[in-house]
Backbone as a chain_set.jsonl record, in Angstrom:
{"seq": "MRILRLVFIVAFVGFMLAGFQWYRYITNTESPYQEVGIELNSRMPEPIRKWGCDRLHETFANTLPPYGCHAGDGTSWM", "coords": {"N": [[-13.303, -32.852, 25.676], [-10.755, -32.619, 26.718], [-9.131, -32.421, 24.451], [-9.879, -29.953, 23.444], [-8.987, -28.265, 25.479], [-6.224, -28.735, 25.27], [-5.725, -27.72, 22.693], [-6.33, -25.034, 23.16], [-4.34, -24.378, 25.067], [-1.983, -24.765, 23.558], [-2.361, -22.841, 21.543], [-2.406, -20.513, 23.12], [0.188, -20.507, 24.235], [1.679, -20.281, 21.869], [0.816, -17.74, 21.021], [1.822, -16.164, 23.119], [4.601, -16.582, 22.816], [5.036, -15.467, 20.266], [4.312, -12.826, 20.809], [6.27, -12.164, 22.69], [8.586, -12.366, 21.1], [8.068, -10.305, 19.257], [8.015, -8.042, 20.98], [10.618, -8.124, 21.939], [11.995, -7.585, 19.582], [11.121, -4.944, 19.058], [12.221, -3.536, 21.207], [14.927, -3.864, 20.853], [18.472, -3.135, 20.427], [20.239, -3.513, 18.448], [19.722, -3.889, 15.548], [17.311, -2.694, 13.198], [16.486, -4.402, 11.257], [15.759, -7.163, 11.491], [14.564, -10.173, 10.369], [12.406, -11.822, 11.385], [11.263, -10.173, 13.349], [10.504, -7.953, 11.786], [8.54, -9.122, 10.178], [6.623, -9.956, 12.111], [5.959, -7.44, 13.212], [4.914, -6.103, 10.977], [2.513, -7.373, 10.638], [0.939, -6.7, 12.746], [-1.902, -5.042, 14.308], [-2.856, -1.711, 13.298], [-2.603, 0.448, 15.4], [-0.891, -0.787, 17.288], [1.277, -1.501, 15.687], [2.099, 1.061, 14.905], [2.957, 2.119, 17.375], [5.097, 0.377, 17.864], [6.737, 0.997, 15.674], [7.299, 3.654, 16.246], [8.847, 3.333, 18.554], [11.044, 1.955, 17.447], [11.935, 3.95, 15.725], [12.801, 5.896, 17.524], [15.059, 4.635, 18.531], [16.589, 4.001, 16.239], [17.042, 6.382, 14.58], [18.504, 7.417, 12.438], [18.41, 5.676, 10.284], [17.036, 3.877, 7.456], [13.553, 3.107, 7.408], [12.245, -0.095, 8.439], [10.365, -2.661, 6.638], [6.917, -2.147, 6.825], [7.055, -0.043, 8.542], [7.435, 2.175, 7.062], [6.511, 5.198, 5.365], [4.608, 5.997, 2.623], [6.805, 6.925, 0.453], [8.798, 5.144, 1.166], [11.145, 5.856, 2.371], [10.773, 7.416, 4.561], [9.771, 7.461, 7.999], [6.743, 6.151, 9.457]], "CA": [[-12.965, -31.651, 26.408], [-9.304, -32.565, 26.866], [-8.53, -31.953, 23.205], [-10.15, -28.522, 23.382], [-8.071, -27.625, 26.426], [-4.892, -28.835, 24.695], [-5.661, -26.756, 21.595], [-6.286, -23.709, 23.775], [-3.024, -24.188, 25.684], [-0.999, -24.621, 22.487], [-2.592, -21.538, 20.916], [-2.004, -19.49, 24.075], [1.652, -20.496, 24.299], [2.138, -19.717, 20.597], [0.539, -16.309, 21.064], [2.768, -15.558, 24.057], [5.935, -16.611, 22.214], [5.057, -14.475, 19.192], [4.301, -11.512, 21.459], [7.585, -11.942, 23.284], [9.526, -12.117, 20.003], [7.779, -8.981, 18.737], [8.46, -7.041, 21.949], [12.075, -8.171, 21.944], [12.422, -6.88, 18.372], [10.828, -3.527, 19.203], [13.096, -2.941, 22.216], [16.327, -4.222, 20.616], [19.378, -2.024, 20.167], [21.233, -3.964, 17.475], [19.373, -3.592, 14.169], [15.87, -2.735, 12.939], [16.262, -5.232, 10.078], [15.676, -8.587, 11.828], [13.463, -10.665, 9.534], [11.247, -12.285, 12.156], [10.657, -8.997, 13.965], [9.848, -7.161, 10.751], [7.324, -9.826, 9.775], [5.645, -9.855, 13.194], [5.512, -6.053, 13.342], [4.104, -5.704, 9.828], [1.205, -8.02, 10.735], [0.218, -6.196, 13.916], [-2.911, -4.009, 14.024], [-2.284, -0.381, 13.059], [-2.117, 1.196, 16.574], [0.242, -1.493, 17.894], [2.392, -1.359, 14.751], [2.554, 2.46, 14.994], [3.718, 2.235, 18.617], [6.356, -0.331, 17.651], [7.559, 1.777, 14.735], [7.775, 4.837, 16.973], [9.955, 2.878, 19.415], [12.189, 1.69, 16.582], [12.419, 5.229, 15.206], [13.555, 6.529, 18.605], [16.344, 3.955, 18.668], [17.326, 4.007, 14.975], [16.544, 7.564, 13.87], [19.297, 7.745, 11.249], [18.377, 4.578, 9.32], [15.797, 3.725, 6.699], [12.59, 2.305, 8.163], [12.008, -1.449, 7.944], [9.06, -2.918, 6.033], [5.824, -1.988, 7.769], [7.218, 1.22, 9.269], [7.695, 3.285, 6.144], [5.338, 5.95, 4.909], [4.583, 6.446, 1.238], [7.956, 6.768, -0.445], [9.673, 4.063, 1.641], [12.345, 6.376, 3.019], [10.414, 8.14, 5.785], [9.067, 6.664, 9.001], [5.319, 6.456, 9.572]], "C": [[-11.454, -31.513, 26.573], [-8.632, -32.008, 25.616], [-8.734, -30.455, 23.045], [-9.205, -27.752, 24.301], [-6.639, -27.623, 25.876], [-4.714, -27.835, 23.555], [-5.568, -25.332, 22.139], [-4.91, -23.42, 24.365], [-1.948, -23.972, 24.617], [-1.142, -23.26, 21.804], [-2.13, -20.402, 21.833], [-0.483, -19.376, 24.158], [2.234, -19.917, 23.008], [1.956, -18.213, 20.546], [1.533, -15.592, 21.971], [4.182, -15.523, 23.473], [6.063, -15.58, 21.094], [5.078, -13.059, 19.773], [5.643, -11.17, 22.083], [8.617, -11.636, 22.208], [9.321, -10.715, 19.428], [8.303, -7.9, 19.685], [9.986, -6.989, 22.027], [12.645, -7.456, 20.714], [12.246, -5.372, 18.526], [11.8, -2.853, 20.164], [14.563, -3.281, 21.998], [17.167, -2.981, 20.361], [20.425, -2.388, 19.117], [20.903, -3.515, 16.055], [17.85, -3.619, 14.001], [15.513, -3.693, 11.797], [16.321, -6.73, 10.379], [14.414, -9.146, 11.181], [12.226, -11.068, 10.32], [10.525, -11.106, 12.792], [9.922, -8.129, 12.964], [8.529, -7.813, 10.353], [6.248, -9.742, 10.854], [5.093, -8.439, 13.294], [4.605, -5.652, 12.183], [2.715, -6.326, 9.855], [0.391, -7.583, 11.956], [-0.859, -5.205, 13.484], [-2.262, -2.623, 14.008], [-1.812, 0.341, 14.321], [-0.903, 0.531, 17.229], [1.473, -1.362, 16.996], [2.963, 0.057, 14.811], [3.391, 2.671, 16.246], [5.077, 1.563, 18.46], [7.284, 0.435, 16.728], [8.098, 3.04, 15.399], [8.945, 4.479, 17.891], [11.207, 2.606, 18.592], [12.792, 2.993, 16.058], [13.211, 5.984, 16.263], [14.961, 5.94, 18.702], [17.206, 4.089, 17.42], [16.879, 5.174, 14.091], [17.27, 7.827, 12.557], [19.322, 6.639, 10.206], [17.063, 4.603, 8.545], [14.84, 2.85, 7.486], [12.464, 0.894, 7.584], [10.614, -1.564, 7.333], [7.983, -2.832, 7.111], [5.894, -0.692, 8.552], [7.458, 2.397, 8.344], [6.389, 3.928, 5.703], [5.538, 6.348, 3.45], [5.783, 6.082, 0.4], [8.932, 5.674, -0.009], [10.93, 4.538, 2.321], [12.038, 7.161, 4.287], [9.603, 7.232, 6.703], [7.61, 7.081, 9.057], [5.027, 7.317, 10.769]], "O": [[-10.932, -30.398, 26.567], [-7.686, -31.226, 25.704], [-7.843, -29.76, 22.558], [-8.686, -26.701, 23.925], [-5.926, -26.627, 26.001], [-3.677, -27.179, 23.457], [-4.802, -24.519, 21.622], [-4.374, -22.327, 24.179], [-1.098, -23.093, 24.761], [-0.141, -22.602, 21.521], [-1.528, -19.435, 21.366], [0.064, -18.273, 24.151], [3.188, -19.14, 23.058], [2.837, -17.49, 20.081], [2.03, -14.522, 21.62], [4.885, -14.524, 23.627], [7.082, -14.898, 20.988], [5.795, -12.194, 19.27], [6.098, -10.028, 22.015], [9.442, -10.739, 22.383], [10.293, -10.014, 19.144], [8.956, -6.953, 19.248], [10.567, -5.912, 22.167], [13.677, -6.791, 20.811], [13.137, -4.606, 18.159], [12.166, -1.697, 19.949], [15.38, -3.014, 22.878], [16.631, -1.902, 20.108], [21.39, -1.65, 18.921], [21.709, -2.834, 15.42], [17.175, -4.464, 14.589], [14.346, -3.78, 11.414], [16.883, -7.49, 9.59], [13.316, -8.643, 11.421], [11.112, -10.693, 9.954], [9.295, -11.051, 12.771], [8.838, -7.624, 13.254], [7.516, -7.13, 10.207], [5.084, -9.484, 10.546], [3.885, -8.257, 13.445], [3.627, -4.933, 12.388], [1.82, -5.849, 9.157], [-0.726, -8.058, 12.162], [-0.75, -4.595, 12.421], [-1.23, -2.408, 14.644], [-0.68, 0.825, 14.323], [0.014, 1.221, 17.675], [2.58, -1.139, 17.484], [4.181, 0.234, 14.771], [4.427, 3.333, 16.19], [6.095, 2.116, 18.877], [8.487, 0.511, 16.976], [9.23, 3.446, 15.139], [9.915, 5.23, 17.992], [12.309, 2.983, 18.993], [14.012, 3.124, 15.959], [14.195, 6.647, 15.935], [15.932, 6.663, 18.926], [18.419, 4.271, 17.523], [16.393, 4.964, 12.98], [16.686, 8.414, 11.646], [20.177, 6.658, 9.321], [16.106, 5.269, 8.938], [15.282, 1.928, 8.173], [12.566, 0.712, 6.37], [9.784, -0.67, 7.494], [8.141, -3.395, 8.194], [4.907, -0.279, 9.161], [7.666, 3.516, 8.815], [5.33, 3.301, 5.674], [6.542, 6.97, 3.102], [5.789, 5.059, -0.284], [9.824, 5.32, -0.781], [11.714, 3.723, 2.805], [12.957, 7.534, 5.015], [8.857, 6.363, 6.252], [7.272, 8.222, 8.744], [3.872, 7.666, 11.011]]}, "num_chains": 1, "name": "protein.A"}
């Protein structure tokens, strides 16, 4: 039972750290091209990724969308 609890705690902490990194990327004001943030955002479920891309688009409207936020041709936001 102890090993199961330890695995759960480690998984929970990992999930929280990844979520914090993703949220920090979405709300940043420096650049939409941070590798870790792009990777986390591109692996999110569609509604969460869309919300994140919308937030990035509000902040960086005059730039090309990062991977995971582009629609079709790669030059327009989703």
